[in-house]
Structure formats: structure tokens, C-alpha cells
Coordinates of C-alpha atoms in Angstrom, one line a residue:
M1 CA -3.8 100.5 -74.4
P2 CA -3.9 96.9 -75.2
N3 CA -3.4 95.7 -78.8
L4 CA -6.9 94.6 -79.9
S5 CA -5.6 92.6 -82.9
I6 CA -3.5 90.4 -80.6
T7 CA -6.3 90.0 -78.0
R8 CA -8.7 88.8 -80.9
E9 CA -6.0 86.6 -82.2
S10 CA -5.7 85.0 -78.7
D11 CA -9.4 84.6 -78.4
R12 CA -9.5 82.8 -81.8
R13 CA -6.7 80.4 -80.6
L14 CA -8.5 79.7 -77.4
E15 CA -11.7 79.1 -79.3
I16 CA -10.0 76.7 -81.7
I17 CA -8.3 74.8 -78.7
D18 CA -11.7 74.6 -77.0
F19 CA -13.3 73.3 -80.2
Q20 CA -10.5 70.7 -80.5
N21 CA -11.0 69.5 -77.0
H22 CA -14.8 69.1 -77.6
R23 CA -14.2 67.4 -80.8
N24 CA -11.7 65.0 -79.5
F25 CA -13.8 64.0 -76.6
Y26 CA -16.8 63.4 -78.7
I27 CA -14.8 61.3 -81.3
L28 CA -13.6 59.3 -78.4
F29 CA -17.1 58.9 -76.9
Y30 CA -18.5 57.9 -80.3
K31 CA -15.9 55.2 -80.6
F32 CA -16.8 53.8 -77.2
V33 CA -20.5 53.8 -78.1
K34 CA -19.8 52.2 -81.6
S35 CA -17.8 49.4 -80.0
V36 CA -19.8 48.8 -76.9
F37 CA -22.0 46.2 -78.5
S38 CA -19.0 44.3 -79.7
F39 CA -17.5 44.0 -76.3
I40 CA -20.2 43.9 -73.7
N41 CA -21.0 40.6 -74.7
S42 CA -18.8 38.4 -72.5
Y43 CA -18.6 40.9 -69.5
R44 CA -19.9 38.0 -67.5
Y45 CA -17.1 35.8 -68.4
Y46 CA -16.2 36.2 -64.6
L47 CA -19.3 34.3 -63.8
I48 CA -18.9 31.3 -66.2
N49 CA -19.1 27.5 -66.7
H50 CA -21.6 26.3 -64.2
G51 CA -23.8 23.3 -65.2
T52 CA -27.2 22.2 -64.1
M53 CA -28.1 20.8 -60.7
A54 CA -27.7 17.2 -60.3
G55 CA -31.0 15.6 -60.4
A56 CA -33.0 18.9 -60.7
N57 CA -34.3 21.2 -63.4
H58 CA -32.1 24.2 -62.5
T59 CA -30.9 27.1 -64.4
P60 CA -27.6 28.8 -63.2
L61 CA -27.7 32.3 -62.0
L62 CA -25.4 33.5 -64.8
Q63 CA -24.9 31.3 -67.8
S64 CA -22.1 30.9 -70.3
S65 CA -20.5 28.6 -72.8
P66 CA -18.7 25.6 -71.6
H67 CA -14.9 25.8 -71.8
T68 CA -11.8 24.1 -70.2
L69 CA -10.8 25.1 -66.8
T70 CA -7.8 27.4 -67.1
G71 CA -8.5 29.9 -64.2
N72 CA -6.0 30.6 -61.6
V73 CA -5.6 32.8 -58.5
W74 CA -4.8 36.0 -60.8
T75 CA -7.9 35.5 -63.0
A76 CA -10.0 34.9 -60.0
I77 CA -8.8 38.1 -58.5
A78 CA -9.6 40.0 -61.7
H79 CA -13.0 38.5 -61.9
I80 CA -13.9 39.3 -58.3
I81 CA -12.6 42.9 -58.6
T82 CA -14.6 43.3 -61.8
G83 CA -17.8 42.1 -60.1
V84 CA -17.3 44.2 -57.0
I85 CA -16.1 47.6 -58.1
G86 CA -18.9 49.5 -59.8
S87 CA -20.7 52.9 -59.8
G88 CA -21.4 52.4 -56.1
V89 CA -17.8 53.2 -55.3
L90 CA -18.5 56.9 -56.2
S91 CA -21.0 57.1 -53.3
L92 CA -18.5 56.0 -50.7
A93 CA -17.3 59.6 -50.1
W94 CA -20.8 60.6 -49.2
S95 CA -21.1 57.7 -46.9
M96 CA -17.8 58.6 -45.3
A97 CA -19.2 62.2 -44.7
Q98 CA -22.1 60.9 -42.7
L99 CA -20.0 58.6 -40.5
G100 CA -16.9 60.9 -40.1
W101 CA -13.2 60.2 -39.9
I102 CA -13.3 57.5 -37.3
A103 CA -16.5 55.5 -37.8
G104 CA -16.3 55.8 -41.7
P105 CA -13.0 53.8 -42.3
L106 CA -13.9 51.5 -39.4
T107 CA -17.2 50.6 -41.1
L108 CA -15.6 50.0 -44.3
L109 CA -13.2 47.6 -42.6
L110 CA -16.0 45.9 -40.8
F111 CA -17.9 45.2 -44.0
A112 CA -14.7 43.9 -45.6
F113 CA -14.2 41.6 -42.8
I114 CA -17.9 40.4 -43.0
T115 CA -17.5 39.8 -46.7
L116 CA -14.2 37.8 -46.1
V117 CA -15.9 35.6 -43.6
S118 CA -18.7 34.9 -46.0
A119 CA -16.4 34.3 -48.9
S120 CA -14.5 31.7 -46.8
F121 CA -17.9 29.9 -45.9
I122 CA -19.0 29.9 -49.5
C123 CA -15.7 28.4 -50.9
D124 CA -16.2 25.4 -48.4
V125 CA -19.5 24.4 -50.1
H126 CA -18.2 24.3 -53.7
L127 CA -18.1 20.4 -53.0
Y128 CA -20.8 18.9 -50.9
Y129 CA -21.0 15.3 -49.7
N130 CA -24.5 14.3 -49.0
P131 CA -24.5 11.6 -46.1
N132 CA -28.1 10.6 -46.9
N133 CA -27.4 9.2 -50.3
G134 CA -23.6 9.1 -50.4
T135 CA -23.2 11.3 -53.4
T136 CA -20.9 14.4 -53.7
T137 CA -22.2 17.4 -55.7
M138 CA -20.1 20.1 -57.2
N139 CA -22.1 23.3 -56.6
R140 CA -21.4 25.5 -59.6
S141 CA -23.6 28.4 -58.5
Y142 CA -24.9 30.1 -55.4
L143 CA -28.6 29.0 -56.0
Q144 CA -27.4 25.4 -56.7
A145 CA -25.5 25.3 -53.4
V146 CA -28.5 26.6 -51.3
R147 CA -30.9 24.2 -52.8
T148 CA -28.6 21.2 -52.6
I149 CA -27.5 21.8 -49.0
L150 CA -30.5 23.5 -47.3
G151 CA -33.3 22.0 -49.4
Y152 CA -36.1 23.0 -51.7
K153 CA -37.8 25.6 -49.5
N154 CA -34.6 27.5 -48.8
G155 CA -33.7 27.3 -52.5
L156 CA -37.0 28.9 -53.4
V157 CA -36.6 31.8 -51.1
C158 CA -33.0 32.3 -52.2
G159 CA -34.2 32.2 -55.9
C160 CA -36.7 34.9 -55.2
L161 CA -34.1 37.1 -53.6
V162 CA -31.6 36.5 -56.4
Y163 CA -34.1 37.4 -58.9
F164 CA -35.2 40.5 -57.0
S165 CA -31.6 41.3 -56.8
I166 CA -31.2 41.2 -60.6
F167 CA -34.3 43.4 -61.1
K168 CA -33.2 46.0 -58.5
T169 CA -29.7 46.1 -60.1
G170 CA -31.4 46.9 -63.4
V171 CA -33.2 49.8 -61.6
V172 CA -30.0 51.1 -60.0
Y173 CA -28.1 50.8 -63.3
T174 CA -31.0 52.7 -65.0
I175 CA -30.9 55.6 -62.5
T176 CA -27.0 55.7 -62.4
S177 CA -26.7 55.8 -66.2
A178 CA -29.3 58.5 -66.6
I179 CA -27.6 60.6 -64.1
S180 CA -24.2 60.2 -65.7
M181 CA -25.6 61.0 -69.1
R182 CA -27.3 64.1 -67.7
A183 CA -23.9 65.1 -66.0
I184 CA -22.1 65.0 -69.3
R185 CA -24.5 67.7 -70.6
Q186 CA -24.4 69.7 -67.4
S187 CA -20.6 69.6 -67.5
N188 CA -20.6 71.0 -71.0
C189 CA -23.2 73.6 -70.0
Y190 CA -21.2 74.9 -67.0
H191 CA -18.1 75.0 -69.0
E192 CA -19.6 77.1 -71.6
Q193 CA -22.1 79.4 -69.6
G194 CA -20.2 79.6 -66.2
H195 CA -20.6 77.6 -62.9
D196 CA -23.6 79.7 -61.8
A197 CA -25.7 79.0 -65.0
A198 CA -29.1 77.2 -64.8
C199 CA -27.9 73.9 -66.1
E200 CA -30.6 71.6 -64.7
Y201 CA -32.1 68.8 -66.8
E202 CA -34.5 66.1 -66.0
N203 CA -33.4 62.6 -65.6
K204 CA -36.4 61.0 -67.4
Y205 CA -35.3 61.7 -70.9
Y206 CA -32.0 60.0 -70.2
M207 CA -33.8 57.0 -68.7
L208 CA -35.8 56.8 -71.8
L209 CA -32.6 56.8 -74.0
F210 CA -31.1 54.1 -71.7
G211 CA -34.2 52.1 -71.9
I212 CA -34.3 52.3 -75.6
I213 CA -30.7 51.1 -75.8
Q214 CA -31.6 48.1 -73.4
I215 CA -34.8 47.2 -75.5
L216 CA -32.6 46.9 -78.6
A217 CA -29.8 44.9 -76.8
S218 CA -32.2 42.7 -75.1
Q219 CA -33.6 41.3 -78.2
I220 CA -30.3 39.7 -79.2
P221 CA -30.3 36.1 -78.1
N222 CA -26.8 34.7 -76.9
I223 CA -25.4 38.1 -76.9
F224 CA -22.2 37.3 -74.8
H225 CA -19.3 36.0 -76.9
T226 CA -16.2 38.5 -76.7
K227 CA -13.3 37.0 -74.8
W228 CA -11.8 39.9 -73.1
L229 CA -14.8 41.9 -72.0
S230 CA -14.2 41.1 -68.3
I231 CA -10.8 42.8 -68.5
I232 CA -12.2 45.8 -70.4
A233 CA -15.1 46.2 -68.0
A234 CA -12.5 46.2 -65.1
I235 CA -10.5 48.9 -66.8
M236 CA -13.7 51.0 -67.3
S237 CA -14.5 50.5 -63.5
F238 CA -11.1 51.5 -62.4
T239 CA -11.0 54.4 -64.8
Y240 CA -13.9 56.3 -63.5
S241 CA -13.0 55.4 -59.9
F242 CA -9.5 56.7 -60.4
I243 CA -10.9 59.9 -62.0
G244 CA -13.0 60.6 -58.9
M245 CA -10.2 59.7 -56.5
A246 CA -7.7 61.9 -58.5
L247 CA -10.0 64.9 -58.7
G248 CA -10.6 64.7 -54.8
L249 CA -6.9 64.5 -54.1
A250 CA -6.3 67.5 -56.6
Q251 CA -8.9 69.4 -54.7
V252 CA -7.2 68.8 -51.3
I253 CA -3.9 69.8 -52.6
G254 CA -5.3 73.0 -54.2
Q255 CA -7.1 74.1 -51.1
G256 CA -4.3 73.2 -48.9
K257 CA -6.3 71.5 -46.1
I258 CA -8.3 68.5 -45.3
E259 CA -12.0 68.9 -44.7
G260 CA -14.3 66.8 -42.5
S261 CA -14.7 66.0 -38.9
I262 CA -14.7 63.1 -36.5
N263 CA -18.5 63.1 -36.2
G264 CA -19.3 63.6 -39.9
I265 CA -21.9 65.9 -41.3
S266 CA -23.8 68.1 -38.8
T267 CA -27.6 67.7 -39.1
V268 CA -30.5 69.8 -37.9
N269 CA -31.6 67.0 -35.4
H270 CA -30.5 63.6 -34.2
T271 CA -33.3 61.7 -36.0
Q272 CA -32.1 62.9 -39.3
K273 CA -28.6 61.9 -38.5
I274 CA -29.8 58.4 -37.7
W275 CA -31.4 58.0 -41.0
L276 CA -28.4 59.4 -42.9
V277 CA -26.0 56.9 -41.2
A278 CA -28.5 54.1 -42.1
Q279 CA -28.3 55.1 -45.8
A280 CA -24.5 55.4 -45.7
L281 CA -24.3 51.9 -44.3
G282 CA -26.6 50.7 -47.1
D283 CA -24.3 52.4 -49.8
I284 CA -21.2 50.5 -48.3
A285 CA -23.2 47.2 -48.2
F286 CA -24.1 47.6 -51.8
S287 CA -20.5 48.2 -52.7
F288 CA -19.1 44.9 -51.0
T289 CA -21.7 42.4 -52.4
F290 CA -20.3 39.6 -54.5
S291 CA -21.4 36.4 -52.8
L292 CA -23.6 35.5 -55.9
I293 CA -20.7 35.2 -58.3
L294 CA -18.2 33.3 -56.0
L295 CA -18.9 29.8 -56.8
E296 CA -19.3 30.4 -60.4
I297 CA -15.7 31.9 -60.5
Q298 CA -14.5 29.0 -58.4
S299 CA -15.8 26.6 -61.0
T300 CA -13.5 28.1 -63.6
L301 CA -10.3 27.3 -61.7
K302 CA -7.9 24.5 -62.7
S303 CA -6.6 22.1 -60.1
P304 CA -4.2 21.4 -58.6
P305 CA -3.9 23.2 -56.2
P306 CA -7.5 22.5 -55.0
Q307 CA -10.0 25.0 -56.3
K308 CA -11.1 25.8 -52.7
V309 CA -7.6 26.8 -51.6
T310 CA -7.1 28.9 -54.7
M311 CA -10.4 30.7 -54.3
K312 CA -9.8 31.5 -50.6
K313 CA -6.5 33.0 -51.6
A314 CA -7.9 35.0 -54.4
S315 CA -10.9 36.2 -52.3
S316 CA -8.5 37.5 -49.5
I317 CA -6.4 39.5 -51.9
A318 CA -9.3 40.8 -54.0
I319 CA -11.3 41.9 -50.8
L320 CA -8.0 43.6 -49.3
T321 CA -7.2 45.4 -52.7
T322 CA -10.9 46.3 -53.1
T323 CA -11.0 47.8 -49.4
F324 CA -7.8 49.8 -49.9
F325 CA -9.2 51.3 -53.0
Y326 CA -12.6 52.1 -51.4
L327 CA -10.7 53.7 -48.5
C328 CA -8.7 55.9 -50.8
C329 CA -11.8 57.0 -52.9
A330 CA -14.0 57.7 -49.9
S331 CA -11.2 59.6 -48.0
S332 CA -10.1 61.6 -50.9
G333 CA -13.7 62.7 -51.6
Y334 CA -14.5 63.5 -48.0
A335 CA -11.2 65.2 -47.5
A336 CA -11.9 67.6 -50.5
F337 CA -15.5 68.6 -49.6
G338 CA -16.2 67.8 -46.1
D339 CA -19.8 68.6 -45.1
S340 CA -20.4 69.5 -48.9
T341 CA -19.5 66.0 -50.1
P342 CA -21.8 65.2 -53.0
G343 CA -23.7 61.9 -53.3
N344 CA -21.8 60.9 -56.4
L345 CA -18.4 62.4 -57.0
L346 CA -18.7 62.6 -60.7
T347 CA -22.3 63.8 -61.0
G348 CA -22.8 65.9 -58.0
F349 CA -20.7 68.7 -59.3
G350 CA -18.3 69.2 -56.5
F351 CA -15.9 69.3 -59.6
Y352 CA -16.4 71.5 -62.6
E353 CA -13.0 71.4 -64.3
P354 CA -11.5 69.8 -66.3
Y355 CA -14.9 69.3 -67.8
W356 CA -13.6 66.9 -70.5
L357 CA -12.2 64.5 -67.8
I358 CA -15.6 64.6 -66.0
D359 CA -17.3 63.8 -69.2
F360 CA -14.9 60.9 -69.9
G361 CA -15.5 59.5 -66.4
N362 CA -19.2 59.7 -66.8
A363 CA -19.1 58.1 -70.4
C364 CA -17.2 55.1 -68.8
I365 CA -19.8 54.7 -66.2
V366 CA -22.5 54.7 -68.9
L367 CA -20.7 52.2 -71.0
H368 CA -20.0 50.0 -67.9
L369 CA -23.6 49.9 -66.9
V370 CA -25.0 49.3 -70.4
G371 CA -23.2 46.0 -70.5
G372 CA -23.9 45.3 -66.7
Y373 CA -27.6 45.7 -67.2
Q374 CA -27.7 43.0 -70.0
I375 CA -25.4 40.7 -68.0
Y376 CA -27.9 40.4 -65.1
S377 CA -31.1 40.8 -67.1
Q378 CA -30.3 38.1 -69.8
T379 CA -30.1 35.6 -67.0
L380 CA -33.7 36.4 -65.9
F381 CA -34.9 36.5 -69.5
A382 CA -33.4 33.0 -70.2
I383 CA -35.1 31.5 -67.0
V384 CA -38.6 32.8 -67.7
E385 CA -38.4 32.1 -71.5
R386 CA -37.3 28.5 -70.9
W387 CA -40.0 27.9 -68.3
Y388 CA -42.7 29.3 -70.8
A389 CA -41.4 27.2 -73.7
E390 CA -41.4 24.0 -71.5
K391 CA -44.9 24.9 -70.0
F392 CA -46.5 25.8 -73.4
P393 CA -44.3 24.0 -76.0
E394 CA -46.9 24.6 -78.8
S395 CA -47.4 28.2 -78.2
V396 CA -46.9 30.5 -81.3
L397 CA -45.2 33.1 -79.0
T398 CA -42.1 31.0 -78.9
R399 CA -41.6 30.7 -82.6
D400 CA -39.4 33.2 -84.5
V401 CA -41.4 35.4 -87.0
G402 CA -38.5 37.1 -89.0
S403 CA -35.3 38.8 -88.7
L404 CA -34.3 42.4 -87.9
K405 CA -31.1 44.5 -88.4
V406 CA -30.7 47.7 -86.4
L407 CA -27.8 50.1 -86.9
L408 CA -24.6 48.6 -85.6
L409 CA -26.3 45.6 -83.9
P410 CA -26.0 42.1 -85.5
E411 CA -28.9 40.8 -87.2
F412 CA -31.2 38.8 -85.0
R413 CA -34.4 36.7 -85.1
V414 CA -37.6 38.4 -83.8
N415 CA -39.6 36.2 -81.3
P416 CA -42.9 37.4 -80.0
L417 CA -42.3 36.1 -76.4
R418 CA -38.8 37.7 -76.3
L419 CA -40.0 40.9 -77.7
C420 CA -42.9 41.3 -75.3
F421 CA -41.4 40.0 -72.2
R422 CA -38.1 41.7 -72.5
T423 CA -39.5 45.0 -73.6
T424 CA -41.9 44.9 -70.6
Y425 CA -39.2 44.2 -68.2
V426 CA -37.0 47.0 -69.6
V427 CA -40.0 49.4 -69.4
L428 CA -40.7 48.3 -65.8
T429 CA -37.2 48.9 -64.5
M430 CA -37.3 52.2 -66.4
A431 CA -40.7 53.1 -64.7
V432 CA -39.4 52.3 -61.1
G433 CA -36.2 54.3 -61.9
M434 CA -38.3 57.3 -62.9
L435 CA -40.7 56.9 -59.9
F436 CA -37.7 56.9 -57.4
P437 CA -34.7 58.6 -59.2
Y438 CA -32.7 59.0 -56.0
F439 CA -29.1 57.5 -56.2
N440 CA -27.9 57.3 -52.7
E441 CA -31.3 56.3 -51.2
V442 CA -31.9 53.6 -53.8
V443 CA -28.3 52.2 -53.7
A444 CA -28.9 51.9 -49.9
F445 CA -32.1 50.1 -50.3
A446 CA -30.5 47.9 -52.9
G447 CA -27.7 47.1 -50.5
S448 CA -29.8 46.6 -47.3
I449 CA -32.5 44.4 -48.8
I450 CA -30.3 41.3 -49.8
F451 CA -27.1 41.8 -47.9
W452 CA -28.2 39.8 -44.7
P453 CA -29.8 36.9 -46.4
L454 CA -27.3 36.4 -49.4
T455 CA -24.1 37.3 -47.7
I456 CA -24.8 36.3 -44.1
Y457 CA -27.7 33.9 -43.4
F458 CA -27.4 31.4 -46.2
P459 CA -23.6 31.1 -46.1
V460 CA -23.7 30.5 -42.3
E461 CA -26.6 27.9 -42.6
M462 CA -24.7 26.1 -45.2
Y463 CA -21.4 26.1 -43.1
F464 CA -23.5 24.6 -40.2
V465 CA -24.6 21.7 -42.4
Q466 CA -21.3 21.3 -44.3
K467 CA -19.2 21.2 -41.1
K468 CA -21.9 19.4 -39.0
I469 CA -21.7 22.1 -36.3
V470 CA -23.7 20.9 -33.2
P471 CA -26.2 23.3 -31.8
W472 CA -25.2 25.2 -28.6
T473 CA -21.6 24.7 -29.1
G474 CA -19.1 27.7 -28.8
K475 CA -18.8 28.0 -32.7
W476 CA -22.6 27.7 -33.2
I477 CA -23.3 30.4 -30.5
V478 CA -20.7 32.8 -32.0
L479 CA -22.1 32.4 -35.5
R480 CA -25.7 32.8 -34.4
I481 CA -24.8 36.0 -32.5
Y482 CA -22.9 37.1 -35.6
S483 CA -25.9 36.5 -37.9
T484 CA -28.4 38.1 -35.5
F485 CA -26.1 41.2 -35.2
C486 CA -26.0 41.5 -39.0
L487 CA -29.8 41.0 -39.2
L488 CA -30.5 43.9 -36.9
V489 CA -28.0 46.1 -38.8
A490 CA -29.8 45.2 -42.0
I491 CA -33.1 45.9 -40.5
Y492 CA -31.8 49.5 -39.4
V493 CA -30.3 50.1 -42.9
L494 CA -33.5 49.0 -44.7
S495 CA -35.6 51.4 -42.5
G496 CA -33.3 54.2 -43.1
S497 CA -33.2 53.8 -46.9
I498 CA -37.0 53.5 -47.0
E499 CA -37.4 56.6 -45.0
G500 CA -35.0 58.4 -47.4
I501 CA -36.8 57.3 -50.4
F502 CA -40.2 58.4 -49.1
A503 CA -38.8 61.6 -47.7
K504 CA -37.3 62.5 -51.3
R505 CA -40.5 61.2 -53.0
F506 CA -43.3 62.8 -50.9
G507 CA -41.3 65.6 -49.3

């Protein structure tokens, strides 16, 4: 007969250890939350130092303080990787599952090649000589390059796409953060009540929490100051990506076999397979987009060697590194789960233990995206508010009416225009996220809607002008075919992502 006193003592020790694990995690998570506002500020230092357009009233895509040019190939690589690797990496295992063991890796390599070609084209337009007036312009941002080389109308279209990209990024970050916050609660619930427990919670409450945080953070003008945030953000990105990859490898080793097939996930009919493949391509496209920040990183590089040479080298190394990392993350997840691969490795609950590691990975995602939301949104805030101030210089909405101090946030001045517009913007991104809270489908839509125009069309057109490519020559024909092929793929992916969103929303 077992000794009951020994059994009870063992149970008490296990409870103490479990409590300590909970306590240590929540202490760590609290420290992250407490410090997030002190270091989210200069996350966009990888997007820095780009002045105004020569002879035009132009606001750079992502603004920052002026500084001396000290960047080199290694800082450029770090900035690119920081800008590219995000929460989209966790959906790549699902994308691999739709495509299978042959088409999946080949598709990742194809998108990497397309990104590398576009990066090379964009690097060439950093300096542009205008033969009409004999001036040379240094293009410090993507928008400036398009408007300088392709003209006002193309610049206007590009601007609309860029600002739409900023808004859809806010929606994606809202959805992803809410799912990760919910996953932390679910993980603890499954750990305490068992894997078969009914641990289902609605996303909307976590979106509200994320929205409240963003409303407070968005009221702080000139929020970006901390010097090393880019490095910290890169660490967080790699942390949750490595956690997802490590858990997948551990699952493969534990089960002793590799799941998956050459054809990918089996579906009820061919039409469903076609739409799922389209969504998978959109997720991959979303993970490779970084064309908007390339010229801004190039503007931070010291010379000699020429900035173009350094940037092309950095782009090649960064894309190769990122592609290898993506292949590892996607393959480990698909090998672990096969047809059951979740849409997000850390929130789809293919993994239940160790629960504290899953909690930590999701906490890193949330903190990464809290800062990322502000990086992109503050750009749009500055553009709209500057336009309003110039249009209505006597308006009372542009005048500060007092100061406010909230919790750990620094004291800031209250401005009616800032309060109304920024709050409305956050609420709008939150409302769209609540209306369509579907991670993979929304990520696919976000990737497809801007991939062709910003990564393919504008770089190719600028290359034609910069290099004076004559129509119907060999190079012109090849690039036109390349651009047309990518357009057809983008239309297919966009159609699939829209079908997926509406199928989820309306059944």
C-alpha cells in the first residue's frame, strides 16, 4: 500500500514548483510590459535619416532624427532582417502544408529570388540623374524615388498603396496580437485543466485591450528615441521564431517520423485546393516584403565603398539568411504535423507543453507588434496632421490644451486633432480586425494586395528609366514577361485570399 504522507508531500512539492514556474513567467512578462514603452521607441531606426524631396513638399515614409552616416554592411543586414522577419514566419509551416514537400520549398526560393531582383533594382535608383534638368537627386525613400523617376501620377498611386499598406499592417498586427494574447490564456488553461478542456475565448476582448494600449501610445508625439530598439526587436523576432522551430523539431524527434507528403494537404475537391494554395502564396509574399525600407536603410550607409555596392551585398546576405531561416521554420512545422499543421505554430495549439515556453513566445510576439504598430502608424499620423496644420493654420484643433500623465508613459501634451484622429484610426483598425479576425486569410490578403505593385511593377519601371532600356529589346521583353507573370500570380493570390475571408466570414 503506498505511503500517503509521501504522496501528499510529493504533490505539495509539485504544486510549489508549478507555482514558481507561473510566478517566474509572469514576473518576466511584467518586466517586458513595463519596459516596452522605453524601448519600442526607436524600433524604426532601421528606417532612418531620409530628408525631403528636392523641390517638393514630401514626407518620407518613415521619419527619424538626422544623424551622421555610420552604417555598414552588417548594420544594413541587421536592419533588413529586423524589417523582414515578423509574425508571418509562424504561418509558413501552414503554407508549406498546402504546397507539399516539393512545391513548398521551391516557392519559398522563387519568392526569395524575386525579392533579390527587386532589391537590386531599387538599390540602383538611390541616386538618379535627371537628363531634363541636369540635376542628380538622392532618393532617401521609396516614395521619393517613384515620384522623382516616374512622375507625379505614379507617385500618387504609390502613395495610396503605401498608406493602405500601413493601415493593413495595423489590422494584421491587431489580429495577430489578440490571437497571441488569447493563446497565453489558453495555454495556461490547457495546462491546468487538461488538453481536452473547453479553453475557448473570444478574440474581441484582446483586440480591445490591444487597442487601448495603442490609443495611449499613439498620443505621444516623437515617441521614437531609444538607440538599440532595432536590435531588441530583432532579438524578439528571432526568439519566437526559434521557439516555433525548436518545438517542431522536438515533435519530429519525439514521434520518430517526418509527416507530410509531396502533394500537401488533401482536400475534399480541387477547387478548395486551388484556393488554399493561393492563400499559402499570399502568406509567403507577406513574409518577404521589405522593398519600402530598402532606400531608407541605404541612406544610413557610410561611403566609401559606394552605398549601392554595400546595400546590394547586404541585401543578398540578408535574403539568403532569411530564406534559410524560413525554410527551417516551415519544414520543421510541416514535418511535425503534416496535414494537421496549424495556421500559426504558437497559437494553433499543435503544441501544449512546455506551456511556459509557448507563453513566452506569444509574449514576445505581442511586445514586438505593440512597437511595430506604432512604427508604421506614427508615419501616417505625422503626414495627416502636417497636412491639416498647413491647410488650416488657425484651427483650434492643432493647439495643445493641456498635459496628461498615464501610468508608466511619459507625460505628453493633449492635442484635439491628435486625440481625435489617432483614436479614430486605432478604433478603425480594431473594428476591421474584429470584423475579419482570420489570421492566415488576412495575412494572405495583405501580402497579395501590395506585392506586385511595390515589389515588382515600380522597381521594374524605375529600372527602365534609370538604365534607359529601349522598348522591345531583349532585356525589356524579359522584364515585361517577368512583371506580367508576377501580376497574374498576384491576381490569383488576391482572389484566393478574398475567397478565404468571405468563406470564413459568411460560411
